[in-house]
Coordinates of C-alpha atoms in Angstrom, one line a residue:
M1 CA -39.6 17.3 -33.6
K2 CA -38.3 14.0 -35.1
L3 CA -40.1 13.0 -38.3
T4 CA -39.9 10.1 -40.7
Y5 CA -40.9 10.2 -44.3
R6 CA -40.6 7.2 -46.6
G7 CA -37.9 5.8 -44.3
V8 CA -35.9 9.0 -44.1
D9 CA -35.5 10.4 -40.5
Y10 CA -35.1 14.1 -40.0
D11 CA -35.5 16.7 -37.3
H12 CA -38.0 19.5 -38.0
N13 CA -37.8 22.6 -35.9
P14 CA -40.4 25.0 -37.0
P15 CA -39.5 28.7 -36.4
M16 CA -41.0 30.0 -33.3
L17 CA -43.0 33.2 -33.8
E18 CA -43.6 35.7 -31.1
V19 CA -47.3 36.1 -30.6
S20 CA -49.3 38.5 -28.5
E21 CA -52.8 38.0 -27.3
S22 CA -55.4 40.5 -28.4
D23 CA -58.2 42.0 -26.3
I24 CA -60.8 40.3 -28.5
L25 CA -62.5 37.5 -26.5
C26 CA -65.1 35.3 -28.3
N27 CA -66.9 32.0 -27.8
Y28 CA -66.3 29.0 -30.1
R29 CA -68.4 25.9 -29.5
G30 CA -69.2 27.0 -25.9
R31 CA -65.6 27.7 -25.0
Q32 CA -64.0 31.1 -24.6
H33 CA -61.2 31.8 -27.1
R34 CA -58.8 34.7 -27.3
Y35 CA -57.2 35.6 -30.6
T36 CA -53.4 35.7 -30.9
Y37 CA -51.5 37.8 -33.3
V38 CA -48.0 37.5 -34.6
R39 CA -45.9 40.3 -33.1
H40 CA -44.7 42.6 -35.8
V41 CA -41.0 42.6 -36.1
P42 CA -39.9 45.8 -37.8
F43 CA -37.2 45.7 -40.4
P44 CA -35.1 48.7 -41.3
Q45 CA -36.5 50.7 -44.2
P46 CA -34.2 52.3 -46.8
K47 CA -33.6 56.0 -46.4
A48 CA -35.1 57.8 -49.4
E49 CA -35.5 61.3 -50.6
L50 CA -38.8 61.7 -52.4
T51 CA -41.0 64.4 -53.9
Y52 CA -44.8 64.4 -54.0
R53 CA -46.5 67.2 -55.9
G54 CA -43.5 69.4 -55.7
V55 CA -43.0 69.0 -51.9
A56 CA -39.7 67.2 -51.0
Y57 CA -39.6 64.8 -48.1
Q58 CA -37.6 61.9 -46.9
T59 CA -38.1 58.7 -45.0
D60 CA -35.9 57.5 -42.1
R61 CA -34.8 54.0 -41.1
H62 CA -38.1 53.4 -39.3
G63 CA -40.3 54.4 -42.3
Q64 CA -41.3 57.7 -40.7
R65 CA -41.8 60.7 -42.9
Q66 CA -39.6 63.8 -42.4
V67 CA -40.1 67.0 -44.3
A68 CA -36.8 67.8 -46.0
A69 CA -35.5 71.4 -46.0
Q70 CA -35.9 72.8 -49.5
T71 CA -32.4 73.6 -50.9
E72 CA -33.5 75.3 -54.0
T73 CA -36.8 76.4 -55.3
K74 CA -37.7 75.2 -58.8
S75 CA -40.5 76.7 -60.7
V76 CA -43.1 74.4 -62.2
F77 CA -42.9 76.2 -65.5
S78 CA -39.1 75.7 -65.9
A79 CA -39.5 72.0 -65.1
F80 CA -42.3 71.8 -67.7
Q81 CA -40.1 73.6 -70.3
R82 CA -37.3 71.2 -69.6
K83 CA -39.5 68.1 -70.0
L84 CA -41.1 69.6 -73.2
A85 CA -37.6 70.2 -74.7
E86 CA -36.7 66.5 -74.0
L87 CA -39.9 65.3 -75.6
T88 CA -40.0 67.6 -78.7
P89 CA -38.0 65.3 -81.0
L90 CA -40.2 62.3 -80.1
M91 CA -43.4 64.4 -80.6
D92 CA -42.2 65.5 -84.0
E93 CA -41.6 61.9 -85.1
R94 CA -45.0 60.9 -83.9
R95 CA -46.7 63.8 -85.7
Q96 CA -44.9 62.8 -88.9
L97 CA -46.1 59.2 -88.5
L98 CA -49.7 60.4 -87.9
R99 CA -49.5 62.6 -91.0
E100 CA -48.3 59.7 -93.1
A101 CA -51.0 57.4 -91.8
A102 CA -53.7 60.1 -92.4
R103 CA -52.4 60.7 -96.0
S104 CA -52.4 56.9 -96.7
H105 CA -55.9 56.5 -95.3
S106 CA -57.3 59.4 -97.5
D107 CA -55.5 58.0 -100.6
S108 CA -57.1 54.6 -99.9
I109 CA -60.6 56.1 -99.6
H110 CA -60.0 58.1 -102.8
R111 CA -59.0 55.0 -104.7
S112 CA -62.0 53.1 -103.4
L113 CA -64.3 56.0 -104.5
E114 CA -62.8 56.1 -108.0
H115 CA -63.2 52.3 -108.3
R116 CA -66.9 52.6 -107.2
I117 CA -67.5 55.4 -109.7
A118 CA -66.0 53.3 -112.5
V119 CA -68.3 50.4 -111.6
A120 CA -71.3 52.7 -111.4
R121 CA -70.6 54.1 -114.8
A122 CA -70.1 50.5 -116.2
Q123 CA -73.5 49.5 -114.8
G124 CA -75.2 52.7 -116.0
N125 CA -76.5 53.6 -112.5
M126 CA -76.7 57.4 -112.7
N127 CA -78.2 57.9 -109.2
L128 CA -75.3 56.1 -107.5
L129 CA -72.8 57.8 -109.8
Q130 CA -74.2 61.2 -108.8
Q131 CA -73.9 60.3 -105.1
L132 CA -70.4 59.0 -105.4
E133 CA -69.3 62.1 -107.4
D134 CA -70.8 64.3 -104.6
E135 CA -68.8 62.3 -102.0
L136 CA -65.6 62.7 -104.1
R137 CA -66.2 66.5 -104.2
Q138 CA -66.7 66.6 -100.4
M139 CA -63.3 64.9 -99.9
A140 CA -61.5 67.4 -101.9

């Protein structure tokens, strides 16, 4: 198809798609119409060896599933132990960070209570002073 855009001529050849007619027949504005679908052109899938919930399988070039022969049986417990051994140093570091954060938080609350107790003493508010001292004892 020859086209011209702003004085520039060029040939446009749109790609031709293979279509197939469906069995669906309908009416549109009084005329019968049959839907057409683009024919699916399969492309080769990569061959892959996969595992789902402990069951090994593989896919072929057509994307079809094939059950793979199990070469060795692995126990779930040994796999869990291996994974846990890999994660233990990370878990220890995280526990240490959480302990430090909790200690810092409780120190902050303790300082805040001591400040509030000092203010209550300065104001002479014995009722508030008693409540704050009870709260301080509960923290310890």
